[in-house]
């Protein structure tokens, strides 16, 4: 059936404008630091700021730890649910979707009440243990994305056959998971990892309430006190998000399933 | 037969136990860092400062400033969710069913993936640079059309300002969520309807929308919760002066703005109840409206 | 004047031409099947008749009226799709009633028509069920009822049975044919299953690469295939390549041995390459005297199929298959054994077109 493409084009162009204009405006704004001329001064200032470097590397490290803990938690669970305990699927899926429903600020408020320095498990007592709590909070936050990526990846490989083959060769459970299953779902795992990185790197609420020197609170601080640096930071943050998404697509295009 | 069957059963049972052991970390984790903290707040909401049972905190939620902040939060969440659903749906429709060239769809999807995650503090900066007092669009509107939107009453730190800002991630999120559902509409349904004499309108109202309805409802709820729990963008735009419930709660946690910690728990309880009830409503509505999906 | 007439239609998608000048005239009440391999353009033709695609050139007439540019619903056509295209959000009754509802028929009329249709497809008990509660065969019968409820002039079926399992496929094809006869509705049926085509149709239209290869009754198509393509696609014909040694007398040399056809070789000159076909049931083992043809070869393969033994006999280049009955008290033929097969002069079918 013939149909007019006029309205679809209008819609698409409208969408493109809506999304591109703020980016262009932000970029333009970030170049205005030197009066009368466009320059990358704001970027130089931001990148040279020790506060930026410290908070960014702190957040990057936390993101990395979050990814490791997240994978260690999600992969065995998703694997076992799919292979051995399908009855638990609704429960586990509900749990992994909960962080989309319960606001992050409520969760961290709960932590502050439950793990305060006078509680049975005083995680907020020292800086290191608060870092740990921050990692756990971020694992919770990224649970929906990590679980979905891993679960989808597990569905596309025949884990039962792989497992039985490995078992018949005498592999132990941890070895099966690490040496057989993980390589076969690496695309899903990596997608989840990059998505987690994108979410965690600039997170504000939890880091701020736990009083950690992370990138999100740093950005907020700059925003409250400076004029042009925030725009530069926004462009940098957007570029990081874009890079993470680009990496997901890149990894997906190298997936073994598509090449073979 | 029973003699040979016995060890086999025992072995299977042992394996099941091992499997349970394997997901124990996950269960422990979700208990400790998801369920119990939330439960803890709920309990706290019904306690006074010395730990006795009370309903006073709930009653105290009724003070006008708190009611106002809940109302504003609900309005912004509902408006940005509704706008996101409608616009995102239209955009997904245009690119998936509109017969546009092949490159359009992957472009939109990649972009939506990025934009839906582009929230929080940087988003506030971007919109300040766009629609703030010295923002590019504000300036262009003034110099080209001679429209001063701030003189006209616009403010980025308002219901409308925040709603427009939130739409920046709500629309792409909707595109991502609804695309699989649109792919699920079979061409044959459309053609069968057409050959039976249905107009395009009839096809949409009698077939496509009823089929999509649960997905749309679910998407609306996801977007609603997404906006309802958001704080970073608003906080970076305004500091603690903007009266939405997350900012109120944030201020309460940081500096005890309400001078009553247990009222903070009640505030959190209110948020849990709102997202919980809306999700319950979704499950109920979806199961009623989609009896035909098993 | 045929009821449905398709006149020299072509369809081009971008750079490829999928349908290349097809002519087809279907009489009122006739059941015509389009048969051909995947991708030969069957669905495209059907979709042009239905109005989902516009022909690049050519005309489609229904009952004398040019419908080429009409919208699908203006053509009064019913269609059944390959995948179950029932509306999943409606009950069976609502599915069947859909066409009547959008035509704003009154409630009583709709109800009685739905009942009538459910009885026609012998499923009166499923009216209130949803499609997911039906088996594949039941879904296709409901799809048939939905298409017929609006009393279309023409019924189009695009491989309606191919998603079903073998047993249901056979019973449902008889049922579709019975319904078609009962209503006397002009029908085009698409399939790539030759058994389906031969068993159901008044006429079969064999297609290849966007063209009609042969149009005829199942009897004609099976017994007298005109081209090598039809011969190989329909049935299990043996095809031999040869050269004309005497056109006037119908003499052909196959792998160095001469055979004679009683039908003559009109217009063929000596040395022309050509292909002939032999039905397996026309072949017998042993040397025959008189005017029969004999070919000497060796047994290439023996398949024991129970009551029948299928033997493959190789000459030099060509080979033929033939069936003999199993005889418990005689030793079965063995591979490598020399053998002679014979067949009548009138059994040779000369195929059109150059052999490949
Ligand atoms: N909308 C379209 N755009 C481009 N090419 C098309 C389109 N529709 C069909 N084709 C091409 O036309 C050719 C014939 O398609 P058609 O569906 O008519 O085949 P068919 O005989 O029905 O095959 P099958 O038995 O597989 O259903 C195919 O090569 C197909 O790729
Ligand atoms: Mg087809």
CSV table of C-alpha atoms in Angstrom, one decimal, chain B residues 196, chain C residues 75-78 99-100 105 109 112-113 116-117 144-155 183 185:
chain,number,residue,atom,x,y,z
B,196,UNK,CA,-12.0,-6.6,5.1
C,75,UNK,CA,-12.4,-5.2,-4.8
C,76,UNK,CA,-14.6,-7.5,-2.7
C,77,UNK,CA,-11.9,-10.0,-2.2
C,78,UNK,CA,-11.3,-12.4,0.7
C,99,UNK,CA,-15.5,-7.2,8.2
C,100,UNK,CA,-19.2,-6.9,8.8
C,105,UNK,CA,-24.1,-4.2,9.3
C,109,UNK,CA,-27.4,-9.8,10.7
C,112,UNK,CA,-26.5,-14.9,12.1
C,113,UNK,CA,-23.7,-14.6,9.6
C,116,UNK,CA,-23.4,-19.6,9.6
C,117,UNK,CA,-19.7,-19.2,9.0
C,144,UNK,CA,-11.1,-18.7,6.1
C,145,UNK,CA,-14.4,-18.0,7.7
C,146,UNK,CA,-13.3,-14.4,8.4
C,147,UNK,CA,-12.4,-13.9,4.7
C,148,UNK,CA,-15.7,-15.5,3.5
C,149,UNK,CA,-17.9,-13.6,6.0
C,150,UNK,CA,-18.0,-10.5,3.8
C,151,UNK,CA,-19.2,-12.6,0.8
C,152,UNK,CA,-16.2,-11.8,-1.4
C,153,UNK,CA,-16.3,-12.3,-5.2
C,154,UNK,CA,-12.9,-13.9,-5.1
C,155,UNK,CA,-11.0,-15.8,-2.5
C,183,UNK,CA,-20.0,-21.6,-2.2
C,185,UNK,CA,-16.4,-19.0,-5.1
